């Protein structure tokens, strides 16, 4: 893909440009630490029986699965949480939390688990040896191991047997200036519980909201500083 | 050394030698076939899942790696701590250390999702990873112990003996610390995530390594018709008892610490009382067979001849050790990650519930293959080098001490 | 590098036995011209792709000249019904040459072997 065609893509999809959380980086530019991509998820708007985000994730990432729930990959899952003392319950999507201090990156022997400059945590499958130590270390159970041969991969998401995988925050979309698939589908087909944006940009919606409203992070006590924040948990 | 010990090779291609090597070769071949099957199909044909990511192969691998560093202790006691009566055993001790580590690493590597990328693991290092450190520590251990063995076997290298011994001893302590830290550094896993893992693993290594050493020594001497006096065996079994006690002490310390932390009451209740097979393996295998029984055999005496006692205690320690690692590795992962402390969680991804793990045959065969590799290397080493002393005293008639 | 060596060995062996395997026949690409001359591509495509993969994945540099995705998009043939044929199928672009050179590429353990437009409708 050359510069012109990329520009054309963005210009011709004006509607997307209007709601895009950020401009696409121009070709040749690396991801920068000036940005810190994050999510804000409002559990009040997340219905327990709604699975829109999960389905869109599977379609976007080509996670066809083999109907083996214990070994099939799940990048994004809905967790139903209930307080046994009060009976209060709610539901929320959990994916890779894209930590600022990711445990998976610390423990990875080869450096296959890495954090991009803009805070997106990825697996470099070219050098992943499949030791699964990251899966032992991640407190969020965010990673899956490809337990068998994979087919029908999406061109933007290579995945194969014997390597570890997880949510990429739809890095292929983010680099085009789009939102992650789950966020887009939640907005379009559900109640818009998810907000994506640059936490480092004080003008972004997400930065304004986290500055104004009370938000929490899952297992904040572990000090990993996730990039995904929640309301109402 | 005050009295020079004569060391001899074991004779190759004797009937016993061929039978032993043939048997080990068959197990190794079966293990390799299992690996081809598992790697071709992918890990879904094992009992391992996205919940229990490390399984039986890791139980065997960690056992062998931990036992490897422990097997070196006998040599260290003779050299670093100057106990001359242990010096004739030093060569076997060093050879076993190398062999056991090779067996353990083979299992670990062959269970990787991409074992074909071993080269990547050797060329890409993330030095923040304790795993990467272990790659360095394991490779270094081979080198250190090989040099140490050389200084024992070749009189021209004798002047490096003390320094090589000290280096290997320090290295082995660091190595086992590193192995323990693989689990100790996992903050989110409630069953691990404790600094006591490092000394616990060192105590485990002392016990497992000596147990394997005693068995190989006793069987090796018997098969090759070498004398093995009661004095040596009595000394070794008492030492084994001491190491078993140290292991039990750190296990108790770990669990008491866990019980003290209110938040970890759940995982403790699971392991100690409500974990079914895990609980059974803990009390019956790890504590009963692998802890109390060897202690009784070592210190209370059971009336049997020292050879019998040493062999029984060693076998029990090995069984208990495998049970201990099963409880630690499998049990620790069976307990779910707690994303929302104090809350009940459920999802399509097995959140908030206990995970099941049932090993399949190929992965068990892979684990046994690791033991076979270790033994085969030991036999080849004893055949090629002068490892075993020609005699370690006079073997007593069996059961002469029986009441 | 390995490919080149193997190719050389193969050709020498072929010459010595005055026998050469049939040259691979490649399906025609969709585009008009490749990013470099065929000779360069034949020799250097592994290096180009390896360099690009690290830049794109680890640093997030997009829009590089070499791209496996674009290779597949251009070189995947189609059946008469218009269905894309995987580039690593026997006789297809990647596989025919790699079979000839006896080199197994690791790319398609993970990477898609057919171009696939993202179905917006599925979301």
XYZ file of C-alpha atoms in Angstrom, chain A residues 1 25 28 31 60 111 114 116 124 126 152-153 158-160 173 175 184 189, chain C residues 53 57-63 69-70 109-112 114 116 118 122-123:
38
model
C 0.000 0.000 0.000
C -0.002 8.158 11.362
C 6.825 5.544 7.582
C 4.301 4.674 16.904
C -12.385 -8.949 13.003
C 11.233 -10.418 24.039
C 6.522 -6.386 23.924
C 4.796 -0.648 21.535
C 5.821 -10.833 18.143
C 8.101 -14.352 14.792
C -8.682 -18.609 7.565
C -6.540 -15.980 9.191
C -1.461 -13.565 11.482
C -1.928 -16.337 14.042
C -0.613 -19.858 14.129
C -7.267 -0.331 12.756
C -2.872 2.753 12.884
C -17.172 0.437 17.037
C -25.218 -2.169 17.810
C 8.096 -7.239 9.644
C 5.160 -4.993 14.148
C 7.511 -3.655 16.763
C 7.662 0.019 15.852
C 4.331 0.446 14.140
C 5.761 1.763 10.876
C 3.069 1.261 8.279
C 3.050 1.681 4.528
C 0.042 -8.807 2.710
C 0.536 -7.028 -0.610
C 2.120 -20.997 9.682
C 0.514 -17.744 10.778
C -0.013 -15.407 7.831
C -3.110 -15.496 5.667
C -5.325 -15.484 0.475
C -9.467 -11.217 2.125
C -12.578 -7.311 5.778
C -20.055 -9.028 9.732
C -19.896 -6.371 12.401
